[in-house]
Amino acid sequence: MPVSLALCIAAVLVAMLLLVAAVAWSVLRRVDRVDLPVALLGLAHVISALCGLLPWGKPTPPPALPQARDGAPNTEPSAVPTVLLVRDETAGGGPLAQRRES
C-alpha cells in the first residue's frame, strides 16, 4: 500500500474520531445528570451512523430505549373513536340554501 494512501486513511480516521469526541464532549457538557442515559443513547446512534461511513464498518441497529424507573409500564390512553357524518344538505337553511332552491 502506498504511503500516501495510508496517510490519507489515517487522516480520515483521526478526523472521524475527533468529530465523535467533539460531539460527545459538547453534548455531555450541557446535559443534566438525569438525562444522561438518553444522551448516551443518542451518542450511540451518532457513532453507529458514523461507522457506516467506514468501508469495513456497517451500522448496528440502535440500542433499545431505557425503561421507566418507577416500575409501571407507560400505557397511552386508548383513542376515542371519531364519528363524522356527511350529508348532502346545508345546515341552517340560510340564504345559500334559499338560492339553491330557486
PDB file of C-alpha atoms in Angstrom:
ATOM      1  CA  MET A   1       0.000   0.000   0.000  1.00  0.00           C
ATOM      2  CA  PRO A   2       1.417   3.400  -0.899  1.00  0.00           C
ATOM      3  CA  VAL A   3       2.407   5.642   1.982  1.00  0.00           C
ATOM      4  CA  SER A   4       0.210   8.491   0.731  1.00  0.00           C
ATOM      5  CA  LEU A   5      -2.880   6.246   0.826  1.00  0.00           C
ATOM      6  CA  ALA A   6      -2.059   5.077   4.352  1.00  0.00           C
ATOM      7  CA  LEU A   7      -1.628   8.685   5.490  1.00  0.00           C
ATOM      8  CA  CYS A   8      -4.936   9.642   3.881  1.00  0.00           C
ATOM      9  CA  ILE A   9      -6.734   6.767   5.625  1.00  0.00           C
ATOM     10  CA  ALA A  10      -5.140   7.677   8.937  1.00  0.00           C
ATOM     11  CA  ALA A  11      -6.146  11.323   8.489  1.00  0.00           C
ATOM     12  CA  VAL A  12      -9.775  10.343   7.805  1.00  0.00           C
ATOM     13  CA  LEU A  13      -9.893   8.044  10.837  1.00  0.00           C
ATOM     14  CA  VAL A  14      -8.387  10.683  13.113  1.00  0.00           C
ATOM     15  CA  ALA A  15     -10.818  13.293  11.780  1.00  0.00           C
ATOM     16  CA  MET A  16     -13.783  10.982  12.462  1.00  0.00           C
ATOM     17  CA  LEU A  17     -12.540  10.218  15.972  1.00  0.00           C
ATOM     18  CA  LEU A  18     -12.092  13.933  16.665  1.00  0.00           C
ATOM     19  CA  LEU A  19     -15.596  14.599  15.357  1.00  0.00           C
ATOM     20  CA  VAL A  20     -17.086  11.958  17.660  1.00  0.00           C
ATOM     21  CA  ALA A  21     -15.074  13.269  20.612  1.00  0.00           C
ATOM     22  CA  ALA A  22     -16.138  16.870  19.947  1.00  0.00           C
ATOM     23  CA  VAL A  23     -19.817  15.958  19.657  1.00  0.00           C
ATOM     24  CA  ALA A  24     -19.672  13.797  22.786  1.00  0.00           C
ATOM     25  CA  TRP A  25     -17.875  16.492  24.766  1.00  0.00           C
ATOM     26  CA  SER A  26     -20.321  19.229  23.751  1.00  0.00           C
ATOM     27  CA  VAL A  27     -23.385  17.072  24.452  1.00  0.00           C
ATOM     28  CA  LEU A  28     -22.188  15.682  27.775  1.00  0.00           C
ATOM     29  CA  ARG A  29     -21.149  19.136  28.944  1.00  0.00           C
ATOM     30  CA  ARG A  30     -24.679  20.503  28.508  1.00  0.00           C
ATOM     31  CA  VAL A  31     -26.854  17.578  29.581  1.00  0.00           C
ATOM     32  CA  ASP A  32     -28.334  17.175  33.060  1.00  0.00           C
ATOM     33  CA  ARG A  33     -27.384  14.135  35.124  1.00  0.00           C
ATOM     34  CA  VAL A  34     -30.998  12.934  34.962  1.00  0.00           C
ATOM     35  CA  ASP A  35     -30.950  12.913  31.150  1.00  0.00           C
ATOM     36  CA  LEU A  36     -27.528  11.257  30.879  1.00  0.00           C
ATOM     37  CA  PRO A  37     -28.827   7.790  29.800  1.00  0.00           C
ATOM     38  CA  VAL A  38     -30.850   9.312  26.968  1.00  0.00           C
ATOM     39  CA  ALA A  39     -27.895  11.469  25.888  1.00  0.00           C
ATOM     40  CA  LEU A  40     -25.595   8.430  25.830  1.00  0.00           C
ATOM     41  CA  LEU A  41     -28.174   6.557  23.763  1.00  0.00           C
ATOM     42  CA  GLY A  42     -28.199   9.413  21.273  1.00  0.00           C
ATOM     43  CA  LEU A  43     -24.403   9.366  21.116  1.00  0.00           C
ATOM     44  CA  ALA A  44     -24.560   5.617  20.420  1.00  0.00           C
ATOM     45  CA  HIS A  45     -26.816   6.376  17.432  1.00  0.00           C
ATOM     46  CA  VAL A  46     -24.367   9.003  16.142  1.00  0.00           C
ATOM     47  CA  ILE A  47     -21.391   6.683  16.489  1.00  0.00           C
ATOM     48  CA  SER A  48     -23.303   3.850  14.796  1.00  0.00           C
ATOM     49  CA  ALA A  49     -24.175   6.127  11.880  1.00  0.00           C
ATOM     50  CA  LEU A  50     -20.556   7.232  11.534  1.00  0.00           C
ATOM     51  CA  CYS A  51     -19.469   3.587  11.442  1.00  0.00           C
ATOM     52  CA  GLY A  52     -21.480   3.247   8.261  1.00  0.00           C
ATOM     53  CA  LEU A  53     -19.113   5.698   6.575  1.00  0.00           C
ATOM     54  CA  LEU A  54     -16.149   3.369   7.043  1.00  0.00           C
ATOM     55  CA  PRO A  55     -15.544   0.935   4.193  1.00  0.00           C
ATOM     56  CA  TRP A  56     -15.352  -2.066   6.536  1.00  0.00           C
ATOM     57  CA  GLY A  57     -17.930  -0.871   9.046  1.00  0.00           C
ATOM     58  CA  LYS A  58     -21.653  -1.345   9.000  1.00  0.00           C
ATOM     59  CA  PRO A  59     -24.138   0.437  11.247  1.00  0.00           C
ATOM     60  CA  THR A  60     -25.605  -1.659  14.008  1.00  0.00           C
ATOM     61  CA  PRO A  61     -29.260  -1.468  14.986  1.00  0.00           C
ATOM     62  CA  PRO A  62     -29.810   1.232  17.589  1.00  0.00           C
ATOM     63  CA  PRO A  63     -29.929   0.102  21.220  1.00  0.00           C
ATOM     64  CA  ALA A  64     -33.252  -0.171  22.992  1.00  0.00           C
ATOM     65  CA  LEU A  65     -34.682   2.782  24.857  1.00  0.00           C
ATOM     66  CA  PRO A  66     -34.235   2.758  28.632  1.00  0.00           C
ATOM     67  CA  GLN A  67     -37.234   1.604  30.660  1.00  0.00           C
ATOM     68  CA  ALA A  68     -39.036   3.815  33.181  1.00  0.00           C
ATOM     69  CA  ARG A  69     -37.650   3.533  36.721  1.00  0.00           C
ATOM     70  CA  ASP A  70     -40.965   3.664  38.549  1.00  0.00           C
ATOM     71  CA  GLY A  71     -41.811   0.083  37.519  1.00  0.00           C
ATOM     72  CA  ALA A  72     -45.171   0.981  35.978  1.00  0.00           C
ATOM     73  CA  PRO A  73     -45.380   0.454  32.236  1.00  0.00           C
ATOM     74  CA  ASN A  74     -46.097   3.549  30.186  1.00  0.00           C
ATOM     75  CA  THR A  75     -49.542   2.990  28.747  1.00  0.00           C
ATOM     76  CA  GLU A  76     -51.149   5.501  26.480  1.00  0.00           C
ATOM     77  CA  PRO A  77     -54.873   6.156  26.790  1.00  0.00           C
ATOM     78  CA  SER A  78     -56.947   4.393  24.190  1.00  0.00           C
ATOM     79  CA  ALA A  79     -58.050   6.507  21.265  1.00  0.00           C
ATOM     80  CA  VAL A  80     -61.623   7.762  21.310  1.00  0.00           C
ATOM     81  CA  PRO A  81     -63.401   6.865  18.064  1.00  0.00           C
ATOM     82  CA  THR A  82     -64.421   9.849  15.981  1.00  0.00           C
ATOM     83  CA  VAL A  83     -67.683   9.793  14.030  1.00  0.00           C
ATOM     84  CA  LEU A  84     -68.057  12.083  11.042  1.00  0.00           C
ATOM     85  CA  LEU A  85     -71.451  12.455   9.394  1.00  0.00           C
ATOM     86  CA  VAL A  86     -71.594  13.767   5.840  1.00  0.00           C
ATOM     87  CA  ARG A  87     -74.936  14.855   4.415  1.00  0.00           C
ATOM     88  CA  ASP A  88     -75.925  16.386   1.140  1.00  0.00           C
ATOM     89  CA  GLU A  89     -77.852  19.293   2.616  1.00  0.00           C
ATOM     90  CA  THR A  90     -76.943  22.670   4.036  1.00  0.00           C
ATOM     91  CA  ALA A  91     -77.205  23.313   7.726  1.00  0.00           C
ATOM     92  CA  GLY A  92     -79.420  26.138   8.963  1.00  0.00           C
ATOM     93  CA  GLY A  93     -81.324  26.805   5.753  1.00  0.00           C
ATOM     94  CA  GLY A  94     -79.798  30.278   5.413  1.00  0.00           C
ATOM     95  CA  PRO A  95     -79.571  32.476   2.302  1.00  0.00           C
ATOM     96  CA  LEU A  96     -77.373  29.976   0.428  1.00  0.00           C
ATOM     97  CA  ALA A  97     -79.959  27.244   0.832  1.00  0.00           C
ATOM     98  CA  GLN A  98     -82.671  29.547  -0.499  1.00  0.00           C
ATOM     99  CA  ARG A  99     -80.594  30.463  -3.566  1.00  0.00           C
ATOM    100  CA  ARG A 100     -80.022  26.813  -4.481  1.00  0.00           C
ATOM    101  CA  GLU A 101     -83.737  26.033  -4.289  1.00  0.00           C
ATOM    102  CA  SER A 102     -84.599  28.918  -6.621  1.00  0.00           C
TER     103      SER A 102
END
